[in-house]
């Protein structure tokens, strides 16, 4: 009998995700589908399992398997109908799948995971979900629901807990970064070996940053946040480049997964909607469906979480979050159907500008805010008392933003920049309600993991496009003359 | 290979220098004060510290490194102290100023008689000023920095007037020496370098190499000092690199003259704002008698700047002078006496050049077309250079990340033993969390 361990679980989730992405994702980009397969499969199953946990149906091995079947069969059927593979595409899928399986087998072979009290709470609460009868929704609000449900899957495996999930997510982040970069450069006509090498170099920078590599083994929600933020914004950008709405269902799934990483996730989700969805040139009907689906799923989760125990996530905050989610949908309806629609293109600038003004006012008015910003500076740049967790990466990113301002913009890619800056400002503003502390494991410091892949990808893209295109003929001829 | 005329000039100047130095060294009229004693004490340490430069550095008065090293040479000739050093430096400064004024006047079409008159007038103006005369007999560090800055500005103006980039290495050597002889260190040199880059009317391919060497060499020398200067050498390196890369990028663009003009106007505004900020932050500095002179000087300079002809780009060095004053005031390095001397010699030089432009028939400097040299051609234009700079940043970051990995001593959260049935309950987890929170609050 083959034990159902993490290897089998991850491969099953990968297969689920692959069929989903080939059916409802960017199926013309096979490599991207493969890179998105594991994150999408994980997101789909975990979100479905979240509703299962919140429902009266018992959360047992039988119900979990039934749920998997309910999700997998329609996805597989849809994939076989919609995907028209070429020989090269089949080869890509087979090679990638074999590589993924080998990667998971390797990860399963050693347990390098690091755990704190937060990690322990996530793992134990997840395991407890499957043991408890009734009142399970109470457990989901102890941390963001996503990782609690993820770790509940360990109950159905022969392993004590999912020590390979954090490195698998980090590996997914690295792979997605490269594939998104290559696919994007190809769409922009700048895909040459030197530009691909730059993308690979940027991934090396990202993954060798001590904070990122530490979270590749640290059981928490932040590397998941980084993965899903990059996946959503990247997929949205490619959809904009292609002018295609095929991948929007998967994009919505990725956005919901990003939101579910933390209890205050819908606030971050609203930022990504403002920076990606609102200024989009895609057909309005598709955007309507996207926003409606997103709001319905997130609102349903937060509605069902009523009466959860009160840690930092109080009942008042749950209601506020629910109201914000509904308000996001209403705001979209108004913004897309009134004369305000003319301003859609500048909404990211307005949103970031508004947050900036709010931040300045808060900085001047609140000592706690000033202290939190000092702390954030200490955690990221100065790093005197917190160890060199970030190294020089934030200084380099800030300098590179100034440097690459001299380069021409990349088509539709400003969503990355606005998302990164907007998320960064929001993290700073959250300090008004939850002051930060000088520690590498501080909440604000960890949330910056969501920002760094977006910022680095944007900067890399600008430079890679310049390197990937033929030299500027006008400059050469002028110089020669 | 120098021609016969050059040899004659070299020989004449050498003989003249020896004669003047001999006359000046024949009598000791040196003036002493506390700074002089510090300087000479530090100079003696050079011979007696057995290479312990840290001790020497602690004894040197602010900005006195070059003069301390120069004074230490007196041990070679068995002198107690080099009492003739200041007069010889003053004579050299006077000669340099006279020569630059002469050459510029001739270049701008003035007759020899007019040029000679101008040189005599400016030399007399300088010689009769109390500040110059005082420093000409005082063993203090200020005269050396004034010499170097006049050397730099003069050579840059000459390079621009004659279209000869061969002056630039010497000019930049003067600027580096200036940086080592002021308390503000490399920071004081940055505005002068910026003005030179913005106003030089020379092919880029000839300007870029000496400046590239300077951008690397000056911070390297500053980094080699036994104590990190204030501000640190990294600040100088960052500012100079940014300035140089910015110049490389901007000057490649079509209409770079317009960009230069914008840059220099922006810099002027920035300096004005900087001066205002310094004045607000240190109002006492304005009221103190010791600090009053720079501000009187600034007022005069602003007045003079309005009269400088628009095409005489050397007038923009006044902006650098203002910036130097702002930096010195901000760093609190008692700029009055030093700045007074710098301002004096530079104003004399620049006003002399302004009159040189008026004397001759070719009142305006020759229009020179700045050929856009393809120095960025190997990179495929400035955009490619920026992209490559980004690649360089990423490579450096990877190297730094590896360093962080090796040196990180952080205590990470310990790995806990997790068992499925270890008595865990939600209530216990909540209690543990509440304990943690209360401990954190305490």
Short mmCIF file of N, CA and C in Angstrom, two decimals, chain A residues 66-134:
data_model
loop_
_atom_site.label_atom_id
_atom_site.label_comp_id
_atom_site.label_asym_id
_atom_site.label_seq_id
_atom_site.Cartn_x
_atom_site.Cartn_y
_atom_site.Cartn_z
N UNK A 66 -14.18 13.26 -1.30
CA UNK A 66 -15.35 13.56 -2.13
C UNK A 66 -15.25 14.97 -2.69
N UNK A 67 -14.81 15.88 -1.85
CA UNK A 67 -14.66 17.26 -2.30
C UNK A 67 -13.64 17.34 -3.43
N UNK A 68 -12.54 16.63 -3.26
CA UNK A 68 -11.51 16.63 -4.30
C UNK A 68 -12.09 16.13 -5.62
N UNK A 69 -12.88 15.05 -5.51
CA UNK A 69 -13.47 14.49 -6.73
C UNK A 69 -14.44 15.48 -7.36
N UNK A 70 -15.20 16.15 -6.53
CA UNK A 70 -16.17 17.12 -7.05
C UNK A 70 -15.47 18.24 -7.82
N UNK A 71 -14.29 18.59 -7.33
CA UNK A 71 -13.55 19.65 -8.00
C UNK A 71 -12.77 19.14 -9.21
N UNK A 72 -12.19 17.96 -9.07
CA UNK A 72 -11.27 17.47 -10.09
C UNK A 72 -11.99 17.03 -11.35
N UNK A 73 -13.10 16.35 -11.20
CA UNK A 73 -13.75 15.76 -12.38
C UNK A 73 -14.22 16.85 -13.35
N UNK A 74 -14.98 17.85 -12.87
CA UNK A 74 -15.39 18.90 -13.84
C UNK A 74 -14.20 19.64 -14.44
N UNK A 75 -13.16 19.85 -13.63
CA UNK A 75 -11.99 20.56 -14.16
C UNK A 75 -11.32 19.75 -15.26
N UNK A 76 -11.19 18.44 -15.01
CA UNK A 76 -10.54 17.59 -16.00
C UNK A 76 -11.36 17.53 -17.28
N UNK A 77 -12.67 17.43 -17.11
CA UNK A 77 -13.55 17.38 -18.29
C UNK A 77 -13.44 18.68 -19.08
N UNK A 78 -13.48 19.78 -18.35
CA UNK A 78 -13.40 21.08 -19.03
C UNK A 78 -12.05 21.23 -19.73
N UNK A 79 -11.00 20.74 -19.07
CA UNK A 79 -9.66 20.87 -19.66
C UNK A 79 -9.56 20.07 -20.95
N UNK A 80 -10.09 18.85 -20.94
CA UNK A 80 -10.01 18.04 -22.16
C UNK A 80 -10.82 18.66 -23.29
N UNK A 81 -11.88 19.40 -22.95
CA UNK A 81 -12.68 20.02 -24.01
C UNK A 81 -12.03 21.31 -24.53
N UNK A 82 -11.45 22.07 -23.62
CA UNK A 82 -10.98 23.41 -24.02
C UNK A 82 -9.53 23.41 -24.50
N UNK A 83 -8.72 22.58 -23.93
CA UNK A 83 -7.29 22.64 -24.26
C UNK A 83 -7.01 21.86 -25.54
N UNK A 84 -6.41 22.50 -26.51
CA UNK A 84 -6.04 21.85 -27.76
C UNK A 84 -4.52 21.80 -27.81
N UNK A 85 -3.93 20.72 -27.28
CA UNK A 85 -2.47 20.74 -27.11
C UNK A 85 -1.72 20.47 -28.41
N UNK A 86 -0.55 21.07 -28.52
CA UNK A 86 0.39 20.72 -29.57
C UNK A 86 1.38 19.71 -28.96
N UNK A 87 2.22 19.17 -29.80
CA UNK A 87 3.21 18.21 -29.29
C UNK A 87 4.16 18.90 -28.29
N UNK A 88 4.53 20.13 -28.64
CA UNK A 88 5.45 20.86 -27.76
C UNK A 88 4.78 21.13 -26.41
N UNK A 89 3.48 21.46 -26.44
CA UNK A 89 2.77 21.75 -25.19
C UNK A 89 2.71 20.50 -24.31
N UNK A 90 2.44 19.35 -24.94
CA UNK A 90 2.38 18.10 -24.17
C UNK A 90 3.74 17.79 -23.55
N UNK A 91 4.77 18.00 -24.35
CA UNK A 91 6.13 17.77 -23.83
C UNK A 91 6.41 18.67 -22.63
N UNK A 92 6.00 19.94 -22.77
CA UNK A 92 6.22 20.89 -21.66
C UNK A 92 5.50 20.43 -20.41
N UNK A 93 4.25 20.03 -20.57
CA UNK A 93 3.46 19.60 -19.41
C UNK A 93 4.09 18.38 -18.75
N UNK A 94 4.49 17.42 -19.59
CA UNK A 94 5.08 16.19 -19.02
C UNK A 94 6.39 16.50 -18.30
N UNK A 95 7.23 17.30 -18.95
CA UNK A 95 8.53 17.61 -18.33
C UNK A 95 8.33 18.38 -17.04
N UNK A 96 7.44 19.38 -17.07
CA UNK A 96 7.21 20.19 -15.87
C UNK A 96 6.64 19.33 -14.74
N UNK A 97 5.70 18.46 -15.10
CA UNK A 97 5.07 17.61 -14.07
C UNK A 97 6.10 16.69 -13.43
N UNK A 98 6.96 16.10 -14.28
CA UNK A 98 8.00 15.23 -13.73
C UNK A 98 8.93 16.03 -12.83
N UNK A 99 9.27 17.23 -13.26
CA UNK A 99 10.13 18.08 -12.45
C UNK A 99 9.48 18.43 -11.13
N UNK A 100 8.21 18.75 -11.18
CA UNK A 100 7.50 19.09 -9.93
C UNK A 100 7.49 17.91 -8.98
N UNK A 101 7.19 16.73 -9.52
CA UNK A 101 7.15 15.53 -8.67
C UNK A 101 8.52 15.28 -8.03
N UNK A 102 9.57 15.43 -8.83
CA UNK A 102 10.92 15.21 -8.29
C UNK A 102 11.23 16.24 -7.20
N UNK A 103 10.82 17.48 -7.44
CA UNK A 103 11.05 18.55 -6.47
C UNK A 103 10.34 18.24 -5.15
N UNK A 104 9.10 17.77 -5.24
CA UNK A 104 8.34 17.46 -4.02
C UNK A 104 8.95 16.26 -3.29
N UNK A 105 9.38 15.26 -4.05
CA UNK A 105 10.03 14.11 -3.41
C UNK A 105 11.27 14.57 -2.64
N UNK A 106 12.03 15.46 -3.26
CA UNK A 106 13.25 15.99 -2.59
C UNK A 106 12.88 16.77 -1.33
N UNK A 107 11.85 17.61 -1.44
CA UNK A 107 11.45 18.42 -0.28
C UNK A 107 10.96 17.53 0.86
N UNK A 108 10.28 16.46 0.50
CA UNK A 108 9.74 15.57 1.53
C UNK A 108 10.85 14.84 2.28
N UNK A 109 12.00 14.77 1.65
CA UNK A 109 13.09 13.99 2.23
C UNK A 109 13.75 14.63 3.44
N UNK A 110 13.56 15.90 3.66
CA UNK A 110 14.17 16.55 4.83
C UNK A 110 13.20 17.56 5.41
N UNK A 111 13.32 17.77 6.69
CA UNK A 111 12.43 18.71 7.37
C UNK A 111 13.27 19.85 7.93
N UNK A 112 13.33 20.94 7.19
CA UNK A 112 14.10 22.10 7.64
C UNK A 112 13.19 23.22 8.12
N UNK A 113 11.92 22.89 8.38
CA UNK A 113 10.96 23.94 8.69
C UNK A 113 11.29 24.60 10.03
N UNK A 114 10.99 25.89 10.12
CA UNK A 114 11.16 26.66 11.34
C UNK A 114 9.78 27.06 11.84
N UNK A 115 9.61 26.97 13.13
CA UNK A 115 8.28 27.26 13.69
C UNK A 115 8.39 28.21 14.87
N UNK A 116 7.40 29.11 14.96
CA UNK A 116 7.29 30.00 16.11
C UNK A 116 5.95 29.69 16.77
N UNK A 117 5.54 30.53 17.72
CA UNK A 117 4.22 30.33 18.34
C UNK A 117 3.12 30.45 17.29
N UNK A 118 3.31 31.43 16.38
CA UNK A 118 2.31 31.60 15.31
C UNK A 118 2.22 30.32 14.48
N UNK A 119 3.39 29.80 14.12
CA UNK A 119 3.40 28.59 13.28
C UNK A 119 2.74 27.44 14.02
N UNK A 120 3.08 27.33 15.30
CA UNK A 120 2.51 26.25 16.10
C UNK A 120 0.99 26.36 16.16
N UNK A 121 0.53 27.61 16.31
CA UNK A 121 -0.93 27.81 16.35
C UNK A 121 -1.55 27.41 15.02
N UNK A 122 -0.90 27.79 13.92
CA UNK A 122 -1.44 27.44 12.59
C UNK A 122 -1.49 25.92 12.43
N UNK A 123 -0.40 25.26 12.74
CA UNK A 123 -0.33 23.81 12.53
C UNK A 123 -1.31 23.09 13.45
N UNK A 124 -1.30 23.43 14.73
CA UNK A 124 -2.17 22.75 15.67
C UNK A 124 -3.64 23.02 15.40
N UNK A 125 -3.94 24.27 15.06
CA UNK A 125 -5.34 24.59 14.78
C UNK A 125 -5.81 23.84 13.54
N UNK A 126 -4.93 23.75 12.56
CA UNK A 126 -5.29 23.00 11.35
C UNK A 126 -5.57 21.55 11.66
N UNK A 127 -4.71 20.94 12.46
CA UNK A 127 -4.92 19.54 12.81
C UNK A 127 -6.20 19.36 13.61
N UNK A 128 -6.47 20.36 14.43
CA UNK A 128 -7.64 20.29 15.30
C UNK A 128 -8.94 20.37 14.50
N UNK A 129 -8.86 21.07 13.35
CA UNK A 129 -10.07 21.24 12.53
C UNK A 129 -10.72 19.91 12.21
N UNK A 130 -9.86 18.94 11.86
CA UNK A 130 -10.39 17.66 11.41
C UNK A 130 -10.86 16.80 12.58
N UNK A 131 -10.43 17.16 13.79
CA UNK A 131 -10.83 16.34 14.94
C UNK A 131 -12.11 16.85 15.58
N UNK A 132 -12.35 18.13 15.37
CA UNK A 132 -13.45 18.77 16.09
C UNK A 132 -14.77 18.53 15.38
N UNK A 133 -15.79 18.34 16.15
CA UNK A 133 -17.12 18.20 15.58
C UNK A 133 -17.91 19.45 15.95
N UNK A 134 -18.28 20.24 14.97
CA UNK A 134 -19.04 21.46 15.25
C UNK A 134 -18.11 22.59 15.69
#
